[in-house]
mmCIF file of C-alpha atoms in Angstrom:
data_model
loop_
_atom_site.group_PDB
_atom_site.id
_atom_site.type_symbol
_atom_site.label_atom_id
_atom_site.label_comp_id
_atom_site.label_asym_id
_atom_site.label_seq_id
_atom_site.Cartn_x
_atom_site.Cartn_y
_atom_site.Cartn_z
ATOM 1 C CA GLY V 457 19.596 -38.528 -35.740
ATOM 2 C CA LYS V 458 18.051 -38.516 -32.303
ATOM 3 C CA PRO V 459 16.368 -41.866 -31.510
ATOM 4 C CA PRO V 460 12.631 -41.842 -30.733
ATOM 5 C CA MET V 461 11.377 -41.984 -27.170
ATOM 6 C CA LEU V 462 10.187 -45.370 -25.983
ATOM 7 C CA LEU V 463 7.319 -45.042 -23.531
ATOM 8 C CA PHE V 464 6.251 -47.832 -21.215
ATOM 9 C CA SER V 465 2.767 -48.923 -20.184
ATOM 10 C CA CYS V 466 2.759 -50.717 -16.845
ATOM 11 C CA ALA V 467 0.325 -53.089 -15.200
ATOM 12 C CA VAL V 468 0.194 -53.481 -11.441
ATOM 13 C CA SER V 469 -1.851 -55.656 -9.141
ATOM 14 C CA SER V 470 -4.038 -54.038 -6.509
ATOM 15 C CA ALA V 471 -2.932 -56.829 -4.176
ATOM 16 C CA GLN V 472 0.680 -55.744 -4.478
ATOM 17 C CA ALA V 473 1.233 -52.006 -4.228
ATOM 18 C CA PRO V 474 3.167 -50.472 -7.116
ATOM 19 C CA ALA V 475 6.257 -48.450 -6.418
ATOM 20 C CA SER V 476 5.249 -44.933 -5.488
ATOM 21 C CA VAL V 477 6.100 -41.974 -7.657
ATOM 22 C CA PRO V 478 6.049 -38.276 -6.786
ATOM 23 C CA PRO V 479 2.441 -37.024 -6.751
ATOM 24 C CA ASN V 480 1.340 -35.565 -10.087
ATOM 25 C CA ASP V 481 4.826 -35.976 -11.531
ATOM 26 C CA TRP V 482 4.506 -34.112 -14.812
ATOM 27 C CA ALA V 483 8.275 -33.587 -15.051
ATOM 28 C CA HIS V 484 8.875 -36.906 -16.800
ATOM 29 C CA THR V 485 6.884 -36.462 -19.993
ATOM 30 C CA VAL V 486 7.391 -36.593 -23.735
ATOM 31 C CA LYS V 487 5.998 -33.893 -25.994
ATOM 32 C CA LEU V 488 3.842 -35.363 -28.754
ATOM 33 C CA ASN V 489 3.840 -34.012 -32.302
ATOM 34 C CA ASN V 490 1.039 -31.559 -31.506
ATOM 35 C CA GLY V 491 2.689 -30.247 -28.339
ATOM 36 C CA VAL V 492 0.680 -32.297 -25.817
ATOM 37 C CA ALA V 493 2.814 -33.542 -22.904
ATOM 38 C CA MET V 494 2.344 -37.263 -22.177
ATOM 39 C CA PRO V 495 3.724 -38.907 -18.996
ATOM 40 C CA LEU V 496 6.371 -41.542 -19.730
ATOM 41 C CA ILE V 497 4.834 -44.278 -17.550
ATOM 42 C CA SER V 498 1.210 -45.373 -17.756
ATOM 43 C CA LEU V 499 -0.824 -47.707 -15.567
ATOM 44 C CA GLY V 500 -2.448 -50.419 -17.688
ATOM 45 C CA THR V 501 -5.856 -52.018 -17.095
ATOM 46 C CA TRP V 502 -5.809 -54.957 -19.528
ATOM 47 C CA GLN V 503 -7.137 -58.343 -18.304
ATOM 48 C CA TYR V 504 -8.550 -56.836 -15.090
ATOM 49 C CA SER V 505 -12.062 -57.547 -13.898
ATOM 50 C CA PRO V 506 -14.128 -54.396 -13.330
ATOM 51 C CA ALA V 507 -13.565 -54.606 -9.565
ATOM 52 C CA VAL V 508 -9.814 -55.087 -9.878
ATOM 53 C CA ALA V 509 -9.553 -52.337 -12.489
ATOM 54 C CA GLU V 510 -11.315 -49.878 -10.193
ATOM 55 C CA SER V 511 -9.221 -50.711 -7.137
ATOM 56 C CA THR V 512 -5.974 -50.729 -9.118
ATOM 57 C CA VAL V 513 -6.594 -47.356 -10.741
ATOM 58 C CA ARG V 514 -7.639 -45.906 -7.400
ATOM 59 C CA LEU V 515 -4.471 -47.241 -5.779
ATOM 60 C CA GLY V 516 -2.240 -46.097 -8.610
ATOM 61 C CA LEU V 517 -3.626 -42.570 -8.576
ATOM 62 C CA SER V 518 -3.236 -42.381 -4.797
ATOM 63 C CA LEU V 519 0.440 -43.281 -5.173
ATOM 64 C CA GLY V 520 1.074 -40.594 -7.763
ATOM 65 C CA TYR V 521 0.604 -42.324 -11.109
ATOM 66 C CA ASN V 522 -0.880 -39.792 -13.510
ATOM 67 C CA HIS V 523 -1.309 -41.750 -16.757
ATOM 68 C CA ILE V 524 -3.983 -44.446 -17.064
ATOM 69 C CA ASP V 525 -4.249 -46.729 -20.111
ATOM 70 C CA ALA V 526 -7.681 -48.199 -20.904
ATOM 71 C CA ALA V 527 -9.593 -49.582 -23.902
ATOM 72 C CA LEU V 528 -13.143 -50.283 -25.011
ATOM 73 C CA ASP V 529 -12.263 -53.962 -25.501
ATOM 74 C CA TYR V 530 -11.084 -54.340 -21.893
ATOM 75 C CA LYS V 531 -14.742 -54.190 -20.783
ATOM 76 C CA ASN V 532 -13.932 -52.503 -17.481
ATOM 77 C CA GLN V 533 -14.028 -48.816 -18.352
ATOM 78 C CA ARG V 534 -17.046 -47.965 -16.201
ATOM 79 C CA SER V 535 -15.058 -49.112 -13.180
ATOM 80 C CA VAL V 536 -11.987 -47.195 -14.349
ATOM 81 C CA GLY V 537 -14.215 -44.144 -14.660
ATOM 82 C CA LYS V 538 -15.437 -44.541 -11.076
ATOM 83 C CA ALA V 539 -11.865 -44.342 -9.811
ATOM 84 C CA LEU V 540 -11.052 -41.407 -12.079
ATOM 85 C CA ALA V 541 -14.115 -39.497 -10.886
ATOM 86 C CA GLU V 542 -12.510 -39.075 -7.463
ATOM 87 C CA HIS V 543 -9.750 -36.910 -8.964
ATOM 88 C CA ASP V 544 -9.557 -33.556 -10.687
ATOM 89 C CA ARG V 545 -9.614 -34.087 -14.452
ATOM 90 C CA ALA V 546 -6.460 -32.029 -14.994
ATOM 91 C CA SER V 547 -4.480 -34.217 -12.572
ATOM 92 C CA TYR V 548 -4.189 -37.272 -14.833
ATOM 93 C CA PHE V 549 -3.614 -38.272 -18.469
ATOM 94 C CA LEU V 550 -6.057 -40.822 -19.891
ATOM 95 C CA THR V 551 -5.374 -43.047 -22.905
ATOM 96 C CA THR V 552 -8.069 -45.290 -24.335
ATOM 97 C CA LYS V 553 -8.719 -47.162 -27.562
ATOM 98 C CA VAL V 554 -11.285 -48.316 -30.112
ATOM 99 C CA PRO V 555 -11.187 -51.675 -31.941
ATOM 100 C CA SER V 556 -10.375 -51.958 -35.637
ATOM 101 C CA ARG V 557 -12.964 -52.125 -38.408
ATOM 102 C CA THR V 558 -12.880 -54.010 -41.711
ATOM 103 C CA SER V 559 -15.782 -52.530 -43.689
ATOM 104 C CA ALA V 560 -14.945 -49.321 -45.523
ATOM 105 C CA SER V 561 -18.629 -48.474 -45.891
ATOM 106 C CA SER V 562 -19.349 -48.595 -42.146
ATOM 107 C CA ALA V 563 -15.948 -47.978 -40.518
ATOM 108 C CA PHE V 564 -16.529 -44.267 -39.981
ATOM 109 C CA ALA V 565 -19.985 -44.703 -38.404
ATOM 110 C CA ASP V 566 -19.015 -47.738 -36.325
ATOM 111 C CA THR V 567 -15.857 -46.066 -35.040
ATOM 112 C CA SER V 568 -17.780 -42.909 -34.187
ATOM 113 C CA LYS V 569 -20.117 -45.035 -32.039
ATOM 114 C CA ASP V 570 -17.144 -46.681 -30.338
ATOM 115 C CA LEU V 571 -15.562 -43.306 -29.616
ATOM 116 C CA ALA V 572 -18.797 -42.102 -28.033
ATOM 117 C CA ALA V 573 -18.998 -45.322 -25.995
ATOM 118 C CA ASP V 574 -15.491 -44.745 -24.630
ATOM 119 C CA LEU V 575 -16.471 -41.320 -23.311
ATOM 120 C CA GLU V 576 -19.787 -42.547 -21.932
ATOM 121 C CA GLN V 577 -18.259 -45.513 -20.101
ATOM 122 C CA LEU V 578 -15.443 -43.442 -18.623
ATOM 123 C CA GLY V 579 -17.775 -40.596 -17.666
ATOM 124 C CA LEU V 580 -15.552 -38.057 -19.414
ATOM 125 C CA SER V 581 -16.104 -35.260 -21.915
ATOM 126 C CA TYR V 582 -12.680 -35.800 -23.485
ATOM 127 C CA VAL V 583 -9.661 -38.098 -23.326
ATOM 128 C CA ASP V 584 -6.024 -37.151 -23.596
ATOM 129 C CA LEU V 585 -5.056 -39.792 -26.147
ATOM 130 C CA MET V 586 -7.321 -41.919 -28.333
ATOM 131 C CA LEU V 587 -5.819 -44.862 -30.215
ATOM 132 C CA VAL V 588 -6.972 -47.376 -32.804
ATOM 133 C CA HIS V 589 -6.253 -50.527 -30.793
ATOM 134 C CA PHE V 590 -4.923 -52.712 -33.623
ATOM 135 C CA PRO V 591 -5.083 -52.970 -37.418
ATOM 136 C CA PRO V 592 -7.723 -55.314 -38.854
ATOM 137 C CA VAL V 593 -6.936 -58.939 -39.627
ATOM 138 C CA GLY V 594 -5.540 -58.857 -43.124
ATOM 139 C CA ASN V 595 -3.961 -55.503 -42.425
ATOM 140 C CA THR V 596 -3.787 -53.353 -45.551
ATOM 141 C CA LEU V 597 -6.183 -55.619 -47.441
ATOM 142 C CA HIS V 598 -8.614 -53.377 -45.554
ATOM 143 C CA CYS V 599 -6.744 -50.137 -46.194
ATOM 144 C CA ALA V 600 -9.885 -48.214 -47.162
ATOM 145 C CA ALA V 601 -11.529 -49.212 -43.875
ATOM 146 C CA MET V 602 -8.409 -48.201 -41.955
ATOM 147 C CA GLN V 603 -8.470 -44.803 -43.654
ATOM 148 C CA GLU V 604 -12.159 -44.312 -42.859
ATOM 149 C CA GLN V 605 -11.532 -45.280 -39.245
ATOM 150 C CA TRP V 606 -8.713 -42.766 -39.018
ATOM 151 C CA ARG V 607 -11.036 -40.121 -40.496
ATOM 152 C CA ALA V 608 -13.420 -40.799 -37.587
ATOM 153 C CA LEU V 609 -10.578 -40.232 -35.110
ATOM 154 C CA GLU V 610 -9.660 -36.989 -36.874
ATOM 155 C CA THR V 611 -13.276 -35.813 -36.545
ATOM 156 C CA PHE V 612 -13.223 -36.735 -32.854
ATOM 157 C CA TYR V 613 -9.945 -34.825 -32.441
ATOM 158 C CA ARG V 614 -11.218 -31.717 -34.223
ATOM 159 C CA ALA V 615 -14.267 -31.770 -31.930
ATOM 160 C CA LYS V 616 -11.789 -31.487 -29.021
ATOM 161 C CA LYS V 617 -12.885 -34.815 -27.574
ATOM 162 C CA ALA V 618 -9.277 -36.047 -27.692
ATOM 163 C CA ARG V 619 -6.170 -33.965 -27.115
ATOM 164 C CA ALA V 620 -4.168 -36.328 -29.338
ATOM 165 C CA ILE V 621 -4.859 -39.349 -31.536
ATOM 166 C CA GLY V 622 -2.744 -42.313 -32.564
ATOM 167 C CA VAL V 623 -2.612 -46.022 -33.294
ATOM 168 C CA SER V 624 -1.524 -49.241 -31.617
ATOM 169 C CA ASN V 625 0.214 -52.343 -32.974
ATOM 170 C CA TYR V 626 0.635 -50.739 -36.405
ATOM 171 C CA CYS V 627 3.508 -51.801 -38.651
ATOM 172 C CA GLN V 628 5.040 -49.789 -41.474
ATOM 173 C CA SER V 629 2.487 -50.809 -44.097
ATOM 174 C CA SER V 630 -0.416 -49.915 -41.784
ATOM 175 C CA LEU V 631 1.072 -46.500 -41.054
ATOM 176 C CA ARG V 632 1.655 -45.869 -44.752
ATOM 177 C CA CYS V 633 -1.942 -46.846 -45.514
ATOM 178 C CA ILE V 634 -3.494 -44.228 -43.251
ATOM 179 C CA ALA V 635 -0.812 -41.658 -44.114
ATOM 180 C CA ARG V 636 -2.043 -41.577 -47.706
ATOM 181 C CA ALA V 637 -5.379 -40.128 -46.579
ATOM 182 C CA ALA V 638 -4.571 -38.562 -43.204
ATOM 183 C CA ASN V 639 -4.887 -34.880 -42.396
ATOM 184 C CA VAL V 640 -3.628 -35.441 -38.837
ATOM 185 C CA THR V 641 -0.412 -37.411 -38.299
ATOM 186 C CA PRO V 642 -0.687 -40.104 -35.589
ATOM 187 C CA ALA V 643 0.933 -38.828 -32.403
ATOM 188 C CA VAL V 644 1.677 -42.296 -30.974
ATOM 189 C CA ASN V 645 2.114 -45.874 -32.168
ATOM 190 C CA GLN V 646 1.718 -48.106 -29.099
ATOM 191 C CA ILE V 647 3.486 -51.377 -29.860
ATOM 192 C CA LYS V 648 4.653 -54.541 -28.143
ATOM 193 C CA TYR V 649 8.341 -54.075 -27.411
ATOM 194 C CA HIS V 650 10.545 -55.474 -24.685
ATOM 195 C CA ILE V 651 14.067 -56.559 -23.902
ATOM 196 C CA GLY V 652 14.764 -59.698 -25.932
ATOM 197 C CA VAL V 653 11.868 -59.165 -28.337
ATOM 198 C CA GLY V 654 14.115 -60.206 -31.242
ATOM 199 C CA LEU V 655 13.350 -59.817 -34.926
ATOM 200 C CA ALA V 656 10.245 -62.016 -35.077
ATOM 201 C CA TRP V 657 8.054 -59.403 -33.443
ATOM 202 C CA SER V 658 4.305 -59.911 -33.656
ATOM 203 C CA ALA V 659 3.312 -56.600 -35.251
ATOM 204 C CA CYS V 660 6.299 -56.200 -37.595
ATOM 205 C CA SER V 661 8.794 -58.580 -39.114
ATOM 206 C CA ARG V 662 11.705 -56.318 -38.177
ATOM 207 C CA ARG V 663 12.619 -54.690 -34.900
ATOM 208 C CA ARG V 664 13.343 -51.504 -36.808
ATOM 209 C CA CYS V 665 9.571 -51.023 -37.068
ATOM 210 C CA VAL V 666 9.819 -49.450 -33.624
ATOM 211 C CA PHE V 667 11.704 -46.613 -35.213
ATOM 212 C CA VAL V 668 9.490 -46.079 -38.245
ATOM 213 C CA THR V 669 9.042 -42.360 -38.923
ATOM 214 C CA LEU V 670 10.474 -40.336 -36.105
ATOM 215 C CA GLU V 671 7.492 -37.978 -36.064
ATOM 216 C CA HIS V 672 5.619 -40.707 -34.156
ATOM 217 C CA SER V 673 6.338 -41.494 -30.511
ATOM 218 C CA SER V 674 6.657 -45.258 -30.009
ATOM 219 C CA GLN V 675 4.991 -46.444 -26.809
ATOM 220 C CA ALA V 676 5.900 -49.955 -25.655
ATOM 221 C CA TRP V 677 3.367 -52.244 -24.036
ATOM 222 C CA GLY V 678 4.615 -55.414 -22.359
ATOM 223 C CA PRO V 679 8.226 -54.166 -22.020
ATOM 224 C CA THR V 680 9.088 -57.091 -19.732
ATOM 225 C CA ARG V 681 7.084 -59.670 -21.650
ATOM 226 C CA SER V 682 4.420 -61.152 -19.394
ATOM 227 C CA GLY V 683 2.964 -58.315 -17.363
ATOM 228 C CA CYS V 684 5.499 -58.414 -14.558
ATOM 229 C CA ALA V 685 9.244 -58.372 -14.221
ATOM 230 C CA ALA V 686 10.685 -61.551 -15.680
ATOM 231 C CA THR V 687 13.842 -63.603 -15.565
ATOM 232 C CA ALA V 688 15.623 -64.736 -18.719
ATOM 233 C CA THR V 689 13.167 -67.630 -18.944
ATOM 234 C CA GLY V 690 10.169 -65.352 -18.530
ATOM 235 C CA SER V 691 9.106 -66.348 -15.021
ATOM 236 C CA ALA V 692 7.347 -63.736 -12.926
ATOM 237 C CA SER V 693 9.439 -62.111 -10.230
ATOM 238 C CA SER V 694 7.892 -58.758 -9.387
ATOM 239 C CA ARG V 695 5.084 -56.347 -10.129
ATOM 240 C CA ARG V 696 6.841 -53.202 -9.000
ATOM 241 C CA PRO V 697 7.294 -50.883 -11.975
ATOM 242 C CA THR V 698 10.223 -48.589 -12.362
ATOM 243 C CA ARG V 699 9.103 -45.005 -12.684
ATOM 244 C CA ARG V 700 10.768 -43.783 -15.840
ATOM 245 C CA SER V 701 12.374 -44.764 -19.113
ATOM 246 C CA GLU V 702 15.220 -43.244 -21.075
ATOM 247 C CA THR V 703 15.337 -42.144 -24.688
ATOM 248 C CA GLY V 704 15.807 -45.108 -27.000
ATOM 249 C CA GLN V 705 16.348 -47.576 -24.162
ATOM 250 C CA ALA V 706 14.210 -50.288 -22.601
ATOM 251 C CA SER V 707 14.448 -49.806 -18.845
ATOM 252 C CA SER V 708 11.219 -50.766 -17.117
ATOM 253 C CA SER V 709 10.280 -53.699 -14.898
ATOM 254 C CA ALA V 710 6.520 -53.519 -15.137
ATOM 255 C CA ALA V 711 4.331 -54.067 -17.945
ATOM 256 C CA ARG V 712 1.352 -54.593 -19.978
ATOM 257 C CA SER V 713 -1.421 -52.291 -21.068
#
């Protein structure tokens, strides 16, 4: 069958301008399982101070990037929101995330608070894609909590506060856990995947986990390992992302969300 689309999240430094892309380039997108079009390349904000996150997002948007990747745990979303506020909401695609929860009794309420915090910090009434950032430590030992957390995302989605919902760093067992109780199928599984990742991948024991259930789009973070283009030994050589990926192929030189 047709291989799934691999989507790349890219990190750039505000000190080194990223490669420009055509303004508002919505031509290079993938259609998610609910019909929402998601740009193939996103601009990541992980490990950035608030000031650097703001300047980087502002620079990226000015150069034509139209997909920004954020997260509650990055602790810089207010600054990301300041940069986003300078642009029309329809001109960009925003992905953000909530952390995992381990208590089944409080996972729904705690996640609902985190979802509200994402919107408040970003200054938005909705996001384009909301993800669970990672499964809890112990994975499916906390399956009930994972299911309750997913129920909170479904409620958020039905309230039209997210155009699509998904997960991040989930392996097959995690996906199967939430699938047993889900009413909405995850649209995306954002995972660590890069050239040379090998079989001992951190989120799954087999590389084939990337291709688990073709109804999910697999989005790769860190496609060149360390956040910038790397040599065979992993040394940094560039922070200029390529602007697109191809179906089932790893072909980016930026990277980390």
